[in-house]
Amino acid sequence: MASQIGFKRLYSIQLAIAAIATFAGSFALLYLYQEAGFSYMDLMFAFPAGFLSWGVVVLLAGKHKPFRLLRLGLLVNSLNYLFLVFFVKNLPLLILYNLIQGFYLGLFWLPYDTVYFRMGDKFKTAFHSSIAFLSYPLMNTFMPFIAGSFITATGFRMVFSLASFASLILFVLTGFVRYEHEIDFTFSKMREISRRIRSLLVIEGFWQGVDWIALPLISFYYFTSSLSYGSFLSYIGLTGALASLILCRISDSKGQRRVFAYSSIFMLAALTIISSFTKNELGWTIVRGAVSFTAGVLGPFTVSILLDYVGKAK
């Protein structure tokens, strides 16, 4: 029997997908580099394909019942983990893997985020935006360490197979959720909503696009085992979680979201440049912790500013 979605039920879906992603997704590049034998250049060349397919989803989404898209994304995610570990053996297949990954990201997160921020005005604050962003840092504090231990004991294949199975279970469970409203995901609608903070979104998106591929590839130089790499990811997850909660609560009391957001951008730029000059594992760990702390602030502020504008436009 289907049940009406509420905030707790909705957020439990996000926690589940965050657990899957930080357990297995965090190690995809490490697997492709260490075990599948792809070079740094291969990985950097194939990575942008995911943004292309993500963009296709945004452009073509139209009007849909959000959970249909979301569940399709979960199914794609489940199949892509199996595709990764059993079939990605050359560069064209690596590009295809990244394309499929982009489709999953668009199909799942576009409807999920829209439903989340329609839950009511009480969620339209930086603190409650930080709750939306908290799931990944929270799961990142322990899931990579657990996965690293699994990989050391059983290998990558077991971890990715478990992630595929978990995504499939989540696909089945979300079939019991009832959310009857259609939502307009057309590109022109989203472009109009975001026009007043477009520059902020572009800057944040550019930094994330570079950092998502640069962070793991550089970290492989310092952390050569799955366990040490997982421990490192758990550490930066903890710093991001703390930042997201503490500073966003301060922002709500001060009401200076834009100041905090742009300050975070400048801090991220400075810390990212500093990180390129680190010479050892300790220096990289300290600076990347600071980067994670700052990044944990930027995302919630950006969303909160957007929601402020949407609220004023109504």
Short mmCIF file of C-alpha atoms in Angstrom, two decimals:
data_model
loop_
_atom_site.label_atom_id
_atom_site.label_comp_id
_atom_site.label_asym_id
_atom_site.label_seq_id
_atom_site.Cartn_x
_atom_site.Cartn_y
_atom_site.Cartn_z
CA MET A 1 0.00 0.00 0.00
CA ALA A 2 1.39 3.41 -1.00
CA SER A 3 2.06 5.99 1.70
CA GLN A 4 2.12 9.78 1.52
CA ILE A 5 5.65 11.16 1.56
CA GLY A 6 6.68 13.31 4.52
CA PHE A 7 9.94 15.02 5.38
CA LYS A 8 11.35 12.19 7.50
CA ARG A 9 10.50 9.55 4.92
CA LEU A 10 11.91 11.70 2.13
CA TYR A 11 15.12 12.42 4.01
CA SER A 12 15.59 8.73 4.77
CA ILE A 13 15.80 8.18 1.00
CA GLN A 14 18.57 10.77 0.80
CA LEU A 15 20.46 9.20 3.70
CA ALA A 16 20.22 5.82 1.99
CA ILE A 17 21.54 7.05 -1.36
CA ALA A 18 24.29 9.00 0.45
CA ALA A 19 25.32 5.82 2.28
CA ILE A 20 25.50 3.94 -1.02
CA ALA A 21 27.48 6.69 -2.74
CA THR A 22 30.01 7.18 0.05
CA PHE A 23 30.38 3.42 0.52
CA ALA A 24 31.00 2.55 -3.13
CA GLY A 25 30.93 5.65 -5.33
CA SER A 26 33.85 7.22 -3.46
CA PHE A 27 36.04 4.34 -4.61
CA ALA A 28 35.03 4.25 -8.28
CA LEU A 29 38.00 6.33 -9.45
CA LEU A 30 40.39 4.42 -7.20
CA TYR A 31 39.18 1.14 -8.73
CA LEU A 32 39.46 2.49 -12.27
CA TYR A 33 43.00 3.72 -11.59
CA GLN A 34 44.45 0.95 -9.45
CA GLU A 35 42.68 -2.18 -10.68
CA ALA A 36 41.18 -1.44 -14.11
CA GLY A 37 44.44 0.23 -15.16
CA PHE A 38 43.20 3.55 -16.54
CA SER A 39 45.61 6.47 -16.55
CA TYR A 40 45.04 9.91 -15.05
CA MET A 41 44.53 11.26 -18.58
CA ASP A 42 41.90 8.60 -19.34
CA LEU A 43 39.96 9.48 -16.20
CA MET A 44 40.11 13.23 -16.82
CA PHE A 45 39.12 12.80 -20.47
CA ALA A 46 36.07 10.64 -19.69
CA PHE A 47 34.84 12.53 -16.61
CA PRO A 48 33.10 15.46 -18.41
CA ALA A 49 30.77 13.01 -20.19
CA GLY A 50 28.75 12.85 -16.98
CA PHE A 51 28.04 16.58 -17.10
CA LEU A 52 26.86 16.22 -20.69
CA SER A 53 24.25 13.58 -19.86
CA TRP A 54 23.24 15.44 -16.68
CA GLY A 55 22.60 18.49 -18.86
CA VAL A 56 20.51 16.41 -21.27
CA VAL A 57 18.24 15.38 -18.38
CA VAL A 58 17.81 19.01 -17.29
CA LEU A 59 17.03 20.16 -20.83
CA LEU A 60 14.54 17.40 -21.63
CA ALA A 61 12.90 16.70 -18.25
CA GLY A 62 9.59 18.51 -18.90
CA LYS A 63 6.60 17.92 -16.60
CA HIS A 64 6.63 14.68 -14.60
CA LYS A 65 5.59 13.04 -11.40
CA PRO A 66 8.92 13.37 -9.59
CA PHE A 67 9.11 9.90 -8.10
CA ARG A 68 8.92 8.31 -11.54
CA LEU A 69 12.12 10.10 -12.50
CA LEU A 70 13.70 9.46 -9.12
CA ARG A 71 13.03 5.71 -9.25
CA LEU A 72 14.35 5.52 -12.80
CA GLY A 73 17.52 7.19 -11.51
CA LEU A 74 17.87 4.56 -8.77
CA LEU A 75 17.52 1.76 -11.32
CA VAL A 76 20.15 3.36 -13.55
CA ASN A 77 22.46 3.71 -10.54
CA SER A 78 22.07 0.03 -9.66
CA LEU A 79 22.87 -1.12 -13.19
CA ASN A 80 25.79 1.29 -13.52
CA TYR A 81 27.63 -0.16 -10.50
CA LEU A 82 27.49 -3.59 -12.15
CA PHE A 83 28.53 -2.08 -15.48
CA LEU A 84 31.51 -0.45 -13.76
CA VAL A 85 32.93 -3.58 -12.20
CA PHE A 86 32.14 -6.12 -14.93
CA PHE A 87 32.34 -4.27 -18.25
CA VAL A 88 34.43 -1.06 -18.08
CA LYS A 89 37.65 -2.31 -19.67
CA ASN A 90 38.56 0.37 -22.24
CA LEU A 91 38.23 4.13 -22.82
CA PRO A 92 34.95 4.09 -24.84
CA LEU A 93 33.30 2.02 -22.10
CA LEU A 94 34.73 4.38 -19.46
CA ILE A 95 33.11 7.30 -21.28
CA LEU A 96 29.84 5.34 -21.44
CA TYR A 97 30.06 4.68 -17.69
CA ASN A 98 30.39 8.42 -17.02
CA LEU A 99 27.49 9.18 -19.36
CA ILE A 100 25.26 6.72 -17.49
CA GLN A 101 26.41 8.18 -14.17
CA GLY A 102 25.33 11.63 -15.33
CA PHE A 103 21.89 10.31 -16.27
CA TYR A 104 21.53 8.85 -12.77
CA LEU A 105 22.54 12.12 -11.11
CA GLY A 106 20.05 14.14 -13.14
CA LEU A 107 17.19 11.66 -12.88
CA PHE A 108 17.54 11.26 -9.12
CA TRP A 109 18.60 14.67 -7.80
CA LEU A 110 16.49 16.96 -9.98
CA PRO A 111 13.17 15.57 -8.67
CA TYR A 112 14.48 14.84 -5.17
CA ASP A 113 15.75 18.36 -4.51
CA THR A 114 12.57 19.89 -5.92
CA VAL A 115 10.33 17.82 -3.66
CA TYR A 116 12.58 18.43 -0.64
CA PHE A 117 12.39 22.20 -0.89
CA ARG A 118 8.64 22.12 -1.48
CA MET A 119 8.11 20.61 1.94
CA GLY A 120 7.26 23.99 3.47
CA ASP A 121 8.55 27.40 4.42
CA LYS A 122 10.14 26.07 7.60
CA PHE A 123 12.82 24.43 5.46
CA LYS A 124 13.71 27.63 3.62
CA THR A 125 16.62 28.64 5.81
CA ALA A 126 20.36 28.11 5.55
CA PHE A 127 20.21 25.71 8.48
CA HIS A 128 17.58 23.52 6.86
CA SER A 129 19.40 23.78 3.54
CA SER A 130 22.43 22.50 5.42
CA ILE A 131 20.38 19.48 6.50
CA ALA A 132 19.91 18.69 2.82
CA PHE A 133 23.66 18.90 2.29
CA LEU A 134 24.51 17.14 5.55
CA SER A 135 23.71 13.60 4.40
CA TYR A 136 26.87 13.14 2.35
CA PRO A 137 29.34 14.58 4.87
CA LEU A 138 27.57 12.62 7.62
CA MET A 139 27.82 9.30 5.78
CA ASN A 140 31.30 10.24 4.63
CA THR A 141 32.49 10.25 8.26
CA PHE A 142 32.35 6.45 8.47
CA MET A 143 31.19 4.75 5.23
CA PRO A 144 34.49 5.19 3.30
CA PHE A 145 36.41 3.67 6.22
CA ILE A 146 34.02 0.70 6.26
CA ALA A 147 34.28 0.33 2.49
CA GLY A 148 38.07 0.57 2.61
CA SER A 149 38.10 -2.28 5.12
CA PHE A 150 35.76 -4.31 2.88
CA ILE A 151 37.95 -3.71 -0.17
CA THR A 152 41.07 -4.73 1.73
CA ALA A 153 39.38 -7.97 2.79
CA THR A 154 37.26 -8.89 -0.26
CA GLY A 155 38.16 -6.60 -3.17
CA PHE A 156 36.32 -3.92 -5.12
CA ARG A 157 33.82 -6.26 -6.78
CA MET A 158 32.03 -7.07 -3.52
CA VAL A 159 31.65 -3.39 -2.58
CA PHE A 160 30.21 -2.38 -5.96
CA SER A 161 27.91 -5.42 -6.03
CA LEU A 162 26.55 -4.51 -2.58
CA ALA A 163 25.96 -0.93 -3.75
CA SER A 164 24.09 -2.19 -6.81
CA PHE A 165 21.90 -4.42 -4.67
CA ALA A 166 21.22 -1.61 -2.17
CA SER A 167 20.18 0.75 -4.98
CA LEU A 168 17.83 -1.91 -6.31
CA ILE A 169 16.27 -2.38 -2.85
CA LEU A 170 15.79 1.40 -2.59
CA PHE A 171 14.17 1.36 -6.05
CA VAL A 172 11.66 -1.23 -4.81
CA LEU A 173 10.94 0.59 -1.53
CA THR A 174 10.32 3.95 -3.20
CA GLY A 175 7.62 2.26 -5.27
CA PHE A 176 5.45 2.34 -2.14
CA VAL A 177 5.70 6.13 -1.82
CA ARG A 178 2.79 8.27 -3.03
CA TYR A 179 3.44 11.75 -4.42
CA GLU A 180 0.77 12.58 -6.98
CA HIS A 181 1.73 16.13 -7.94
CA GLU A 182 3.33 16.79 -11.31
CA ILE A 183 6.25 19.22 -11.26
CA ASP A 184 7.42 21.43 -14.10
CA PHE A 185 11.10 20.67 -14.70
CA THR A 186 11.31 22.52 -18.02
CA PHE A 187 14.63 24.29 -18.57
CA SER A 188 13.06 27.71 -19.19
CA LYS A 189 11.27 27.51 -15.83
CA MET A 190 14.45 26.63 -13.94
CA ARG A 191 16.46 29.27 -15.79
CA GLU A 192 13.96 31.97 -14.79
CA ILE A 193 14.03 30.89 -11.13
CA SER A 194 17.84 30.92 -10.95
CA ARG A 195 18.60 34.02 -13.03
CA ARG A 196 19.33 36.35 -10.08
CA ILE A 197 22.10 34.16 -8.68
CA ARG A 198 23.34 32.64 -11.94
CA SER A 199 26.89 33.91 -11.45
CA LEU A 200 27.05 32.30 -8.00
CA LEU A 201 25.77 29.00 -9.39
CA VAL A 202 28.27 29.07 -12.27
CA ILE A 203 31.21 29.74 -9.94
CA GLU A 204 30.17 27.00 -7.53
CA GLY A 205 29.50 24.55 -10.35
CA PHE A 206 32.87 25.22 -11.99
CA TRP A 207 34.74 24.68 -8.73
CA GLN A 208 32.85 21.47 -7.98
CA GLY A 209 33.46 20.13 -11.48
CA VAL A 210 37.20 20.59 -11.12
CA ASP A 211 37.39 19.44 -7.50
CA TRP A 212 35.34 16.26 -7.99
CA ILE A 213 38.01 14.86 -10.31
CA ALA A 214 41.09 16.60 -8.87
CA LEU A 215 40.56 15.61 -5.22
CA PRO A 216 40.64 11.83 -5.70
CA LEU A 217 43.34 11.82 -8.38
CA ILE A 218 45.74 13.89 -6.27
CA SER A 219 44.81 11.98 -3.12
CA PHE A 220 45.85 8.70 -4.79
CA TYR A 221 49.40 10.06 -4.73
CA TYR A 222 49.34 10.32 -0.93
CA PHE A 223 47.04 7.43 -0.01
CA THR A 224 47.88 4.25 -1.90
CA SER A 225 45.72 1.76 0.00
CA SER A 226 41.93 1.55 0.07
CA LEU A 227 41.89 1.75 3.86
CA SER A 228 44.06 4.88 4.11
CA TYR A 229 42.09 6.57 1.31
CA GLY A 230 38.81 5.68 3.03
CA SER A 231 40.08 7.08 6.33
CA PHE A 232 41.04 10.33 4.58
CA LEU A 233 37.56 10.64 3.04
CA SER A 234 35.99 10.02 6.44
CA TYR A 235 38.07 12.85 7.92
CA ILE A 236 37.07 15.42 5.30
CA GLY A 237 33.46 14.26 5.58
CA LEU A 238 33.49 15.09 9.28
CA THR A 239 34.84 18.61 8.70
CA GLY A 240 32.19 19.27 6.05
CA ALA A 241 29.40 18.08 8.34
CA LEU A 242 30.52 20.33 11.18
CA ALA A 243 30.78 23.38 8.93
CA SER A 244 27.40 22.84 7.35
CA LEU A 245 25.60 22.82 10.70
CA ILE A 246 27.54 25.41 12.70
CA LEU A 247 28.00 28.25 10.24
CA CYS A 248 24.60 27.96 8.57
CA ARG A 249 22.93 28.36 11.97
CA ILE A 250 24.99 31.53 12.43
CA SER A 251 23.86 32.76 9.01
CA ASP A 252 20.19 32.39 9.90
CA SER A 253 20.66 34.49 13.02
CA LYS A 254 22.65 37.17 11.17
CA GLY A 255 20.66 37.10 7.90
CA GLN A 256 23.76 37.67 5.76
CA ARG A 257 23.60 34.72 3.36
CA ARG A 258 25.16 36.47 0.36
CA VAL A 259 28.12 37.71 2.43
CA PHE A 260 28.76 34.21 3.74
CA ALA A 261 28.37 32.66 0.27
CA TYR A 262 30.84 34.94 -1.50
CA SER A 263 33.27 34.80 1.42
CA SER A 264 33.16 31.01 1.09
CA ILE A 265 33.99 31.25 -2.62
CA PHE A 266 37.07 33.37 -1.96
CA MET A 267 38.16 31.05 0.84
CA LEU A 268 37.69 28.00 -1.40
CA ALA A 269 39.78 29.58 -4.14
CA ALA A 270 42.58 30.47 -1.72
CA LEU A 271 42.60 27.06 -0.01
CA THR A 272 42.48 25.19 -3.31
CA ILE A 273 45.53 27.12 -4.52
CA ILE A 274 47.33 26.47 -1.22
CA SER A 275 46.54 22.75 -1.47
CA SER A 276 48.42 22.56 -4.77
CA PHE A 277 51.63 23.48 -2.93
CA THR A 278 51.43 20.81 -0.22
CA LYS A 279 54.37 18.42 -0.18
CA ASN A 280 53.27 15.58 2.06
CA GLU A 281 50.33 13.57 3.34
CA LEU A 282 49.90 15.65 6.52
CA GLY A 283 49.82 18.97 4.68
CA TRP A 284 47.35 17.66 2.11
CA THR A 285 45.09 16.28 4.84
CA ILE A 286 45.04 19.54 6.83
CA VAL A 287 44.39 21.80 3.84
CA ARG A 288 41.77 19.51 2.33
CA GLY A 289 40.00 19.43 5.68
CA ALA A 290 39.83 23.23 5.54
CA VAL A 291 38.54 23.06 1.96
CA SER A 292 35.86 20.57 3.01
CA PHE A 293 34.85 22.81 5.93
CA THR A 294 34.46 25.81 3.59
CA ALA A 295 32.65 23.81 0.89
CA GLY A 296 30.24 22.56 3.54
CA VAL A 297 29.07 26.14 3.94
CA LEU A 298 28.81 27.23 0.31
CA GLY A 299 26.21 24.74 -0.94
CA PRO A 300 23.54 25.45 1.69
CA PHE A 301 24.00 29.21 1.34
CA THR A 302 23.58 29.06 -2.43
CA VAL A 303 20.34 27.11 -2.10
CA SER A 304 19.05 29.40 0.66
CA ILE A 305 19.68 32.51 -1.43
CA LEU A 306 17.82 30.89 -4.32
CA LEU A 307 14.89 29.99 -2.07
CA ASP A 308 14.80 33.54 -0.68
CA TYR A 309 14.39 34.88 -4.22
CA VAL A 310 11.73 32.31 -5.08
CA GLY A 311 9.79 33.23 -1.94
CA LYS A 312 9.92 36.95 -2.76
CA ALA A 313 8.79 36.30 -6.32
CA LYS A 314 5.56 34.59 -5.21
#
